[in-house]
Amino acid sequence: MRIDAIEIERFGAWRGFAQTLHPEGLSVIYGPNEAGKTTLLRFIRGVLYGFPSGDAGPGRRTRNSDPMSGSLRVRHRDQSYHVHRTSRGDDAGLVSISGLDIGESPYRVLEGVLSGTDEKLFESVFAVGLPELQEFATLTEDEVARHLYGMTLGPQGQLLMELPRRIERELERTWPKDGHRGLVGELQEKQREFGQQLQGLRPQRERYRTLVRQRNDLDRRISGIKHHVVDLQRQLRGHQFLAKVHPAWTRVRDLRRELAAIPDLRSFPTDGLGRLDRLEADRDAAMRTRDDLHGELREIHKQLQANIQDDSIRRFAGSIRSLSEQRSQWVEAEQHMLELERKAAEHDRELQAAVTRIGPKWTLSRLEAMVDTPEGHGRFVNAATQFQQVRWRTQRRQRKYRKISNLCRDRELALRTELMHLGVDGDSLEQPLNIAKQRLAQLTELGHLQLKAGELRQRAQSIDEQIERMRERLGLPDWVWVMLAFFVLAGIGLFVAGLSASVSTGWLVGLIYMVLAITAGGTTWALKVQFEHEMQDQVAGLREQRNRYDSQRYDIERRIFELIETHGLREVQRNPQAPLDATDGKLISLAADRLAQLELAQRDLQRILDTRKKLSIVRGNLQGYQREFAAARKMWCDTLKSLGYDEVVDVPVAFAQWQAVTQARETRRRGADARRELRGLREDWDRYCQKVSDLGQRMRLGNLDYSKPFAVLERWEGELRAWIHSRQEYRRLLKERKARRVEVEDFQKRVDQLQQQVAALLQQANATDRADLERKLQLFQRRQQVVQLLEQGQRDLESIAKSEPELAIVDEDLSRFHEESNSEAIRRISRDSAGAEHQLEELFEELGTVKQEVKALTTDRQASRVRFEAQQTQERWHDAWEDWYATAVSAETLDTVCAVFEQAHQPEMLAAAIPFLESLTLGKYHRLWTQLGRRQLFVDEENGTPRSAHQLSGGTREQLFLAIRLAMVKAFARQGVELPMVLDDVTVNFDQERSEAAVKTLMDFVQDGQQVLVFTSHLHFAQMFQQHGVEPIWLPARERAENPTMWEERLAG
Amino acid sequence: MSANIVKLLHASDVQLDCPLRQVGTVPRDTIDLLASATLIAWERLIDAAIAHGVDALLLTGNTFDAAAESLAADVALRQGFERLLEREIPVFVVPGQLDPLMAWQEFPAMPENVTVFDSPWDAAVDLTDSGRLLARIFPVSAVTDISPPEWHRLQGTVQGLRDANAVTVGILWCDRTEGISRPIDTDERRLASVQVLACGQNVPESALPLIDGLVHAQTAPQAVTADETGPRGATILQFDSQRQLSKRFVPLGPVRREHLTARLEQARHRDELCEQMLAMIEELPAVPGEQLRLVRWSFAGSPAVRHQLDFQEATAHELLETLAGLTDQPTGLRYVHELVPLWQEQSVPPELGELWRDYLEYYDERPPLNEDELRQLALELRPQQAASSGPWERGLAQLDPTAVHQRARRYARKWFAGH
């Protein structure tokens, strides 16, 4: 992009300024201080990127409310644009670009012209003043540095550039330089807190160990005392044992002595006397019983002779018993038969009632003719199910049809209401829609035309103002008038002098003077005419342009009138009498709203039509379903008919009839069953009576009434019972006689045995008779008594010994036993034992206290938590330190990597800047380099000594930075970003030689087409360019007194 | 106890009341559990010894950390031993690195069922049941020799069949403060004829004698460091009547540590990645007694996949938060998910590979800095702070220069892959 001309209508101090720039690429604009150079720079930047709101200071906001406007004529890729920007003073301004196609966005075109660059880049790289240049000293200006490195070093350089800062951040976060605590400090503090807590907990362990030792010691002492107590108790038990065992021991000793004096009758029967008495009594009793039994035998014999009878009934006893056993059964059967008769009658009544309930046309014969099989029931149920399903399906579809129909009707109603609201009659929306679309297009066109007319009006007005300003400037400058006046006066003087000379001296002299006078006057007239002619040409051109604008505006307004009047556009606004203004978008919005509503209505109408179509389809289907339903109903009726039921459509009614028929048939079946059973029972009864009669004939008992079989049987049973009783009595007597005979024999044997036992007893006791036996028995009993007493004494001794198993009975000690001395020893030992027990209690109390304290210590687990958290803090602290040192160590290696990398990979930009630097510094510096990520520039002197940019003089540093800017502009140009470079007094610190070098450098720089605008307030610098054939543009100096308001405004620039 | 079966419960590195390390940030309500994890494991160890009716408990070093001077460790140790005494279960202890012999000797008298070996040359202790010899427990080191039973038979020192069927068990002497304090050469190692040698897992090969039996290296009952992943517990060494050894693992640790790696290639979007991680969690075999799982997550995947998933540090944290919400049960098994910094698993982009290799090349050329050089480095970078002595010196003193060197080498990936 190249700027061809600058046209300022109003901006800062500038009013109506227009300046064409040199086509060669280098434009030098000279103006003294406060001539408006920087304002021009800001203007260029403002037109391209938007007027900054800061240009209107707070104090001047009101006066700057006049619009800032101006334009740049630019050329971009062989196409010219007139970029115009207008701002009310507090915004970036509106951009318009002339010559664009309709609908083409001026902003997009402008963005293309600027190659997508933003203002920041332009300001920092392309349009710079001395401050921006000096800001570059530390490369802290991110935009520039990013481009400086990023454009050339690639991702490796980017990373190496970024890493030092990242590492520094990490190092700083962990252990800051500035004395803040940082991560390690915080962790250190936490660690200290936890350390204190742990320190406070540490004595607890020693206390615990001390307590455990105390507990162990107490346990040991308690154990010792317990042993002592046990010893004392053992001694006490010994003495008590002696006192207890001595009487028993003495008694045993005496009994042993007595026992030794009594003879030992080992086999003597101790119960001999009693046994003798019992044997003699038994013998006498047995003899008496034997005699009684003989008498009983005789009596039994007599009874047997009297109990012999006739036993003819015995042969029929089985038949009688059999018939008798059946009697109870037949008693119950009689009751059952009566019950069956009652049930049969009842079922007949129920059946009649059930048949009546089924229906009026129903009879017993019809009921019997019914098909009552499972297959028939299955057919009935299947037919009912199928018919019911078809009916439900049909009803469901009918409901669906009604639902869709209702929905369609509701939508139609809603649509008609909406159409009435929109003022549309009829069913078709096509025409209103077309009208609305046309109306929207007409209003849109109207808006465009009105905007265009307004713009043309504004442009015409602007031209009027410009012409007015040119008229004001039409008069020649004062110095021209002075010169002209001088020439006129000189001519008049010369003419007068010529006349005088021709009279006094000669006509030739007078003629010369007159010619000179005519020449002066002519020159004056020619100058005036020439100057005014140029101005008039410009005015004529502007007027012609204005006429063109007026003509275009007239055409547009005519078109507007046609649109309004022909298409009746006034109707669209609420007040038809008001002027129609479509530029604010309200009318377009109204028309668009109406169009949108109509389109919505159109969609609703379409949906209604679709619903109607669907309804038609559903209706067609419904007819098919109706036919299906009729067929199902016919099949259902046929099924009912074939099964014998009434033909009904209602399935529940049919089911109710089916249930009633089933119940009636069940009642009929139960009645038939009851009758069948009654008939069988009566046949059995007749057979039973016949059996009784046959038995009576066999028994030849003809005079009995067999119609009452139970009475006959009862009589026979009585006779049979009497015969059985007599027979049983006879057998009993026989058995009794036999038993008595055996008993008589047994008692005789018993008498003999007892006699033998008496003799054996006397022989065993070695006694001759009963008296001898009694004497020997007394001796034996005494010995037994002594033995028992001795055994008791032994047992007492043993029991005493068992009570003290650890002590033994020592006869020697017992023989020496002295009761008083023993009692004294017992008292003494008891005293000692009580003392030991008391001591033991004290120790136990102490032990309990220790255990309590131990328990209190062991239940506290706070220390574990503190230790855990302390460990975590310690780990983090350790990790932070390790991380810090590892990062620091790593950073050293990274430095090496960076150093190697920067040797091989200096930014290309710096390499590209070196020729410019050499040129600007007259070859003094020929190497430019930087440390990656450090953002410091270094130059090598002729002798190779590196010097940082900080160490250079101000002028040289600015030459360095200018060289880098030039290289960057070139680099951007290679990337397709071609923007003019604007330098605002960047050479103020250059000496004469370096200034000339700068002029030469810049002239070389623009050789390949780059445009550069050099603003300078130094005349000598402008003259240097002039000497090299570049004619500066001389900005006029402005007088403060001439226009104080303007001066004040320009101060802000 | 069966007539012919010998059961020994072997635990090592109990590290009573030692805080778990490399835990990271955890919810407040899990701190108590984490803080008491080793104590809980110890209580479970005692419970297991009683429940399984073992004949003896073997503790092969690092039962507690003497430097920590923990009261809770003292209490738990004593209470555990006393509970075993009630059941007449003997305990055999060898000191370790953390619990040297001196620390054991400083204890008040231990219950009578506890035998702490004083040196690797201590006499064997007979483990008997009703007068029947079950096993002989030997303290063993690389330089103590135990002759085979055949030798004793030849010497006539074996008391008949009573001793012939006894199990010989060695417990490795680990206390470097006593006895052996230098590495042992292979030819100096002696023969210890034991049927099984019980030792801790981290014992170097050089510390072992030559044995004709099996070595059982036991892990800690509770994982203390992040590297100790998976279920942790003790082992029952059971000898049958034929003196064949079988082992049975007894899980004890309430806190389980895991390191899982999610494959970014296997996920098309973050939800799938989350599902993949959830499946990995669910595939972890459940072990009785687990109360908390500390899971460290790595994410493996090429830069292209990371870019496709837009997988950043924040994404990973969001994923872990979601995962915690799905897995953590405040009233049941707790889960804490931690992220391994992404750069550790990332590969260096090809365009930066050259720089990365340069870095490693230059780094490997330079020797590791010693402590003085690190101090000098601190003085250069922080001249004001490092001019006076302060906490930084303590921090430096606790650093291992080798660890710093290795970490700085690893940072190559941080700078170039984590970019």
mmCIF file with all atom_site columns, C-alpha atoms in Angstrom, chain B residues 229-353:
data_model
loop_
_atom_site.group_PDB
_atom_site.id
_atom_site.type_symbol
_atom_site.label_atom_id
_atom_site.label_alt_id
_atom_site.label_comp_id
_atom_site.label_asym_id
_atom_site.label_entity_id
_atom_site.label_seq_id
_atom_site.pdbx_PDB_ins_code
_atom_site.Cartn_x
_atom_site.Cartn_y
_atom_site.Cartn_z
_atom_site.occupancy
_atom_site.B_iso_or_equiv
_atom_site.pdbx_formal_charge
_atom_site.auth_seq_id
_atom_site.auth_comp_id
_atom_site.auth_asym_id
_atom_site.auth_atom_id
_atom_site.pdbx_PDB_model_num
ATOM 1   C CA . THR B 1 229 ? 1.921   -50.762 44.768 1.00 0.00 ? 229 THR B CA 1
ATOM 2   C CA . GLY B 1 230 ? -0.617  -53.535 45.081 1.00 0.00 ? 230 GLY B CA 1
ATOM 3   C CA . PRO B 1 231 ? -1.932  -55.408 48.120 1.00 0.00 ? 231 PRO B CA 1
ATOM 4   C CA . ARG B 1 232 ? 0.426   -55.532 51.086 1.00 0.00 ? 232 ARG B CA 1
ATOM 5   C CA . GLY B 1 233 ? 0.524   -57.831 54.080 1.00 0.00 ? 233 GLY B CA 1
ATOM 6   C CA . ALA B 1 234 ? 2.410   -60.654 55.718 1.00 0.00 ? 234 ALA B CA 1
ATOM 7   C CA . THR B 1 235 ? 2.978   -64.310 54.834 1.00 0.00 ? 235 THR B CA 1
ATOM 8   C CA . ILE B 1 236 ? 2.253   -67.501 56.692 1.00 0.00 ? 236 ILE B CA 1
ATOM 9   C CA . LEU B 1 237 ? 5.086   -69.954 56.121 1.00 0.00 ? 237 LEU B CA 1
ATOM 10  C CA . GLN B 1 238 ? 3.552   -73.364 56.671 1.00 0.00 ? 238 GLN B CA 1
ATOM 11  C CA . PHE B 1 239 ? 5.544   -76.592 56.848 1.00 0.00 ? 239 PHE B CA 1
ATOM 12  C CA . ASP B 1 240 ? 3.550   -79.788 56.512 1.00 0.00 ? 240 ASP B CA 1
ATOM 13  C CA . SER B 1 241 ? 4.420   -83.109 58.036 1.00 0.00 ? 241 SER B CA 1
ATOM 14  C CA . GLN B 1 242 ? 6.869   -83.772 55.213 1.00 0.00 ? 242 GLN B CA 1
ATOM 15  C CA . ARG B 1 243 ? 8.416   -80.373 55.914 1.00 0.00 ? 243 ARG B CA 1
ATOM 16  C CA . GLN B 1 244 ? 7.296   -79.046 52.570 1.00 0.00 ? 244 GLN B CA 1
ATOM 17  C CA . LEU B 1 245 ? 6.895   -75.301 52.647 1.00 0.00 ? 245 LEU B CA 1
ATOM 18  C CA . SER B 1 246 ? 3.753   -73.578 51.453 1.00 0.00 ? 246 SER B CA 1
ATOM 19  C CA . LYS B 1 247 ? 3.092   -69.861 51.654 1.00 0.00 ? 247 LYS B CA 1
ATOM 20  C CA . ARG B 1 248 ? -0.124  -68.007 52.262 1.00 0.00 ? 248 ARG B CA 1
ATOM 21  C CA . PHE B 1 249 ? -0.446  -64.286 51.825 1.00 0.00 ? 249 PHE B CA 1
ATOM 22  C CA . VAL B 1 250 ? -2.368  -62.426 54.520 1.00 0.00 ? 250 VAL B CA 1
ATOM 23  C CA . PRO B 1 251 ? -3.481  -58.933 53.434 1.00 0.00 ? 251 PRO B CA 1
ATOM 24  C CA . LEU B 1 252 ? -3.111  -56.339 56.150 1.00 0.00 ? 252 LEU B CA 1
ATOM 25  C CA . GLY B 1 253 ? -2.611  -52.820 54.780 1.00 0.00 ? 253 GLY B CA 1
ATOM 26  C CA . PRO B 1 254 ? -5.633  -50.543 55.018 1.00 0.00 ? 254 PRO B CA 1
ATOM 27  C CA . VAL B 1 255 ? -4.179  -48.188 52.423 1.00 0.00 ? 255 VAL B CA 1
ATOM 28  C CA . ARG B 1 256 ? -3.395  -49.529 49.002 1.00 0.00 ? 256 ARG B CA 1
ATOM 29  C CA . ARG B 1 257 ? -1.248  -47.634 46.549 1.00 0.00 ? 257 ARG B CA 1
ATOM 30  C CA . GLU B 1 258 ? -1.495  -48.033 42.832 1.00 0.00 ? 258 GLU B CA 1
ATOM 31  C CA . HIS B 1 259 ? 0.077   -46.477 39.777 1.00 0.00 ? 259 HIS B CA 1
ATOM 32  C CA . LEU B 1 260 ? -2.087  -46.724 36.697 1.00 0.00 ? 260 LEU B CA 1
ATOM 33  C CA . THR B 1 261 ? -1.502  -45.498 33.197 1.00 0.00 ? 261 THR B CA 1
ATOM 34  C CA . ALA B 1 262 ? -4.390  -44.502 30.985 1.00 0.00 ? 262 ALA B CA 1
ATOM 35  C CA . ARG B 1 263 ? -3.894  -44.854 27.235 1.00 0.00 ? 263 ARG B CA 1
ATOM 36  C CA . LEU B 1 264 ? -5.083  -41.785 25.436 1.00 0.00 ? 264 LEU B CA 1
ATOM 37  C CA . GLU B 1 265 ? -5.048  -43.644 22.125 1.00 0.00 ? 265 GLU B CA 1
ATOM 38  C CA . GLN B 1 266 ? -7.856  -45.843 23.310 1.00 0.00 ? 266 GLN B CA 1
ATOM 39  C CA . ALA B 1 267 ? -10.229 -42.966 23.887 1.00 0.00 ? 267 ALA B CA 1
ATOM 40  C CA . ARG B 1 268 ? -11.993 -40.857 21.328 1.00 0.00 ? 268 ARG B CA 1
ATOM 41  C CA . HIS B 1 269 ? -13.130 -38.268 23.807 1.00 0.00 ? 269 HIS B CA 1
ATOM 42  C CA . ARG B 1 270 ? -12.860 -37.492 27.472 1.00 0.00 ? 270 ARG B CA 1
ATOM 43  C CA . ASP B 1 271 ? -15.898 -39.501 28.503 1.00 0.00 ? 271 ASP B CA 1
ATOM 44  C CA . GLU B 1 272 ? -14.374 -42.607 26.993 1.00 0.00 ? 272 GLU B CA 1
ATOM 45  C CA . LEU B 1 273 ? -11.134 -41.857 28.772 1.00 0.00 ? 273 LEU B CA 1
ATOM 46  C CA . CYS B 1 274 ? -13.008 -41.580 32.032 1.00 0.00 ? 274 CYS B CA 1
ATOM 47  C CA . GLU B 1 275 ? -14.738 -44.883 31.351 1.00 0.00 ? 275 GLU B CA 1
ATOM 48  C CA . GLN B 1 276 ? -11.388 -46.484 30.585 1.00 0.00 ? 276 GLN B CA 1
ATOM 49  C CA . MET B 1 277 ? -9.978  -45.244 33.869 1.00 0.00 ? 277 MET B CA 1
ATOM 50  C CA . LEU B 1 278 ? -13.054 -46.437 35.723 1.00 0.00 ? 278 LEU B CA 1
ATOM 51  C CA . ALA B 1 279 ? -12.669 -49.880 34.155 1.00 0.00 ? 279 ALA B CA 1
ATOM 52  C CA . MET B 1 280 ? -9.023  -49.981 35.232 1.00 0.00 ? 280 MET B CA 1
ATOM 53  C CA . ILE B 1 281 ? -10.083 -49.156 38.770 1.00 0.00 ? 281 ILE B CA 1
ATOM 54  C CA . GLU B 1 282 ? -12.735 -51.835 38.745 1.00 0.00 ? 282 GLU B CA 1
ATOM 55  C CA . GLU B 1 283 ? -10.280 -54.397 37.400 1.00 0.00 ? 283 GLU B CA 1
ATOM 56  C CA . LEU B 1 284 ? -8.046  -53.998 40.427 1.00 0.00 ? 284 LEU B CA 1
ATOM 57  C CA . PRO B 1 285 ? -8.575  -57.133 42.516 1.00 0.00 ? 285 PRO B CA 1
ATOM 58  C CA . ALA B 1 286 ? -10.297 -56.344 45.790 1.00 0.00 ? 286 ALA B CA 1
ATOM 59  C CA . VAL B 1 287 ? -8.456  -57.338 48.932 1.00 0.00 ? 287 VAL B CA 1
ATOM 60  C CA . PRO B 1 288 ? -10.124 -57.681 52.349 1.00 0.00 ? 288 PRO B CA 1
ATOM 61  C CA . GLY B 1 289 ? -9.435  -54.866 54.730 1.00 0.00 ? 289 GLY B CA 1
ATOM 62  C CA . GLU B 1 290 ? -8.736  -52.168 52.181 1.00 0.00 ? 290 GLU B CA 1
ATOM 63  C CA . GLN B 1 291 ? -10.053 -48.831 53.338 1.00 0.00 ? 291 GLN B CA 1
ATOM 64  C CA . LEU B 1 292 ? -8.358  -46.368 51.046 1.00 0.00 ? 292 LEU B CA 1
ATOM 65  C CA . ARG B 1 293 ? -6.765  -46.524 47.637 1.00 0.00 ? 293 ARG B CA 1
ATOM 66  C CA . LEU B 1 294 ? -4.203  -43.948 46.602 1.00 0.00 ? 294 LEU B CA 1
ATOM 67  C CA . VAL B 1 295 ? -4.035  -44.083 42.852 1.00 0.00 ? 295 VAL B CA 1
ATOM 68  C CA . ARG B 1 296 ? -1.422  -42.176 40.861 1.00 0.00 ? 296 ARG B CA 1
ATOM 69  C CA . TRP B 1 297 ? -2.412  -41.654 37.280 1.00 0.00 ? 297 TRP B CA 1
ATOM 70  C CA . SER B 1 298 ? -0.219  -41.280 34.246 1.00 0.00 ? 298 SER B CA 1
ATOM 71  C CA . PHE B 1 299 ? -1.524  -40.563 30.800 1.00 0.00 ? 299 PHE B CA 1
ATOM 72  C CA . ALA B 1 300 ? 0.343   -42.067 27.900 1.00 0.00 ? 300 ALA B CA 1
ATOM 73  C CA . GLY B 1 301 ? -0.262  -40.869 24.408 1.00 0.00 ? 301 GLY B CA 1
ATOM 74  C CA . SER B 1 302 ? 1.331   -39.199 21.460 1.00 0.00 ? 302 SER B CA 1
ATOM 75  C CA . PRO B 1 303 ? 1.291   -35.410 21.085 1.00 0.00 ? 303 PRO B CA 1
ATOM 76  C CA . ALA B 1 304 ? -1.201  -35.810 18.250 1.00 0.00 ? 304 ALA B CA 1
ATOM 77  C CA . VAL B 1 305 ? -3.645  -37.663 20.466 1.00 0.00 ? 305 VAL B CA 1
ATOM 78  C CA . ARG B 1 306 ? -3.153  -35.137 23.241 1.00 0.00 ? 306 ARG B CA 1
ATOM 79  C CA . HIS B 1 307 ? -3.879  -32.395 20.812 1.00 0.00 ? 307 HIS B CA 1
ATOM 80  C CA . GLN B 1 308 ? -6.915  -34.196 19.463 1.00 0.00 ? 308 GLN B CA 1
ATOM 81  C CA . LEU B 1 309 ? -8.349  -34.618 22.944 1.00 0.00 ? 309 LEU B CA 1
ATOM 82  C CA . ASP B 1 310 ? -7.178  -31.147 23.938 1.00 0.00 ? 310 ASP B CA 1
ATOM 83  C CA . PHE B 1 311 ? -5.590  -32.906 26.861 1.00 0.00 ? 311 PHE B CA 1
ATOM 84  C CA . GLN B 1 312 ? -4.036  -30.387 29.218 1.00 0.00 ? 312 GLN B CA 1
ATOM 85  C CA . GLU B 1 313 ? -3.145  -30.419 32.880 1.00 0.00 ? 313 GLU B CA 1
ATOM 86  C CA . ALA B 1 314 ? -6.498  -28.893 33.717 1.00 0.00 ? 314 ALA B CA 1
ATOM 87  C CA . THR B 1 315 ? -8.263  -31.573 31.688 1.00 0.00 ? 315 THR B CA 1
ATOM 88  C CA . ALA B 1 316 ? -6.498  -34.282 33.597 1.00 0.00 ? 316 ALA B CA 1
ATOM 89  C CA . HIS B 1 317 ? -7.441  -32.690 36.895 1.00 0.00 ? 317 HIS B CA 1
ATOM 90  C CA . GLU B 1 318 ? -11.056 -32.433 35.800 1.00 0.00 ? 318 GLU B CA 1
ATOM 91  C CA . LEU B 1 319 ? -10.989 -36.097 34.833 1.00 0.00 ? 319 LEU B CA 1
ATOM 92  C CA . LEU B 1 320 ? -9.595  -37.097 38.186 1.00 0.00 ? 320 LEU B CA 1
ATOM 93  C CA . GLU B 1 321 ? -12.230 -35.044 39.949 1.00 0.00 ? 321 GLU B CA 1
ATOM 94  C CA . THR B 1 322 ? -14.919 -36.807 37.967 1.00 0.00 ? 322 THR B CA 1
ATOM 95  C CA . LEU B 1 323 ? -13.323 -40.145 38.709 1.00 0.00 ? 323 LEU B CA 1
ATOM 96  C CA . ALA B 1 324 ? -13.162 -39.367 42.410 1.00 0.00 ? 324 ALA B CA 1
ATOM 97  C CA . GLY B 1 325 ? -16.844 -38.532 42.339 1.00 0.00 ? 325 GLY B CA 1
ATOM 98  C CA . LEU B 1 326 ? -17.580 -41.908 40.766 1.00 0.00 ? 326 LEU B CA 1
ATOM 99  C CA . THR B 1 327 ? -15.329 -44.053 42.929 1.00 0.00 ? 327 THR B CA 1
ATOM 100 C CA . ASP B 1 328 ? -14.908 -42.458 46.320 1.00 0.00 ? 328 ASP B CA 1
ATOM 101 C CA . GLN B 1 329 ? -17.373 -43.769 48.889 1.00 0.00 ? 329 GLN B CA 1
ATOM 102 C CA . PRO B 1 330 ? -17.284 -41.646 52.034 1.00 0.00 ? 330 PRO B CA 1
ATOM 103 C CA . THR B 1 331 ? -18.764 -44.462 54.098 1.00 0.00 ? 331 THR B CA 1
ATOM 104 C CA . GLY B 1 332 ? -16.996 -47.278 52.274 1.00 0.00 ? 332 GLY B CA 1
ATOM 105 C CA . LEU B 1 333 ? -13.832 -47.734 50.280 1.00 0.00 ? 333 LEU B CA 1
ATOM 106 C CA . ARG B 1 334 ? -12.191 -44.354 49.827 1.00 0.00 ? 334 ARG B CA 1
ATOM 107 C CA . TYR B 1 335 ? -10.321 -43.293 46.734 1.00 0.00 ? 335 TYR B CA 1
ATOM 108 C CA . VAL B 1 336 ? -7.766  -40.546 46.293 1.00 0.00 ? 336 VAL B CA 1
ATOM 109 C CA . HIS B 1 337 ? -6.606  -39.930 42.742 1.00 0.00 ? 337 HIS B CA 1
ATOM 110 C CA . GLU B 1 338 ? -3.388  -38.097 42.079 1.00 0.00 ? 338 GLU B CA 1
ATOM 111 C CA . LEU B 1 339 ? -1.934  -36.911 38.838 1.00 0.00 ? 339 LEU B CA 1
ATOM 112 C CA . VAL B 1 340 ? 1.635   -37.602 37.799 1.00 0.00 ? 340 VAL B CA 1
ATOM 113 C CA . PRO B 1 341 ? 2.768   -34.406 36.059 1.00 0.00 ? 341 PRO B CA 1
ATOM 114 C CA . LEU B 1 342 ? 1.911   -34.796 32.424 1.00 0.00 ? 342 LEU B CA 1
ATOM 115 C CA . TRP B 1 343 ? 5.330   -33.859 31.175 1.00 0.00 ? 343 TRP B CA 1
ATOM 116 C CA . GLN B 1 344 ? 6.811   -36.987 32.699 1.00 0.00 ? 344 GLN B CA 1
ATOM 117 C CA . GLU B 1 345 ? 4.903   -39.137 30.233 1.00 0.00 ? 345 GLU B CA 1
ATOM 118 C CA . GLN B 1 346 ? 4.918   -36.827 27.260 1.00 0.00 ? 346 GLN B CA 1
ATOM 119 C CA . SER B 1 347 ? 7.147   -37.337 24.301 1.00 0.00 ? 347 SER B CA 1
ATOM 120 C CA . VAL B 1 348 ? 9.179   -34.502 22.912 1.00 0.00 ? 348 VAL B CA 1
ATOM 121 C CA . PRO B 1 349 ? 7.765   -33.037 19.689 1.00 0.00 ? 349 PRO B CA 1
ATOM 122 C CA . PRO B 1 350 ? 9.952   -33.848 16.682 1.00 0.00 ? 350 PRO B CA 1
ATOM 123 C CA . GLU B 1 351 ? 10.711  -30.205 15.991 1.00 0.00 ? 351 GLU B CA 1
ATOM 124 C CA . LEU B 1 352 ? 12.225  -29.891 19.472 1.00 0.00 ? 352 LEU B CA 1
ATOM 125 C CA . GLY B 1 353 ? 13.936  -33.272 19.457 1.00 0.00 ? 353 GLY B CA 1
#
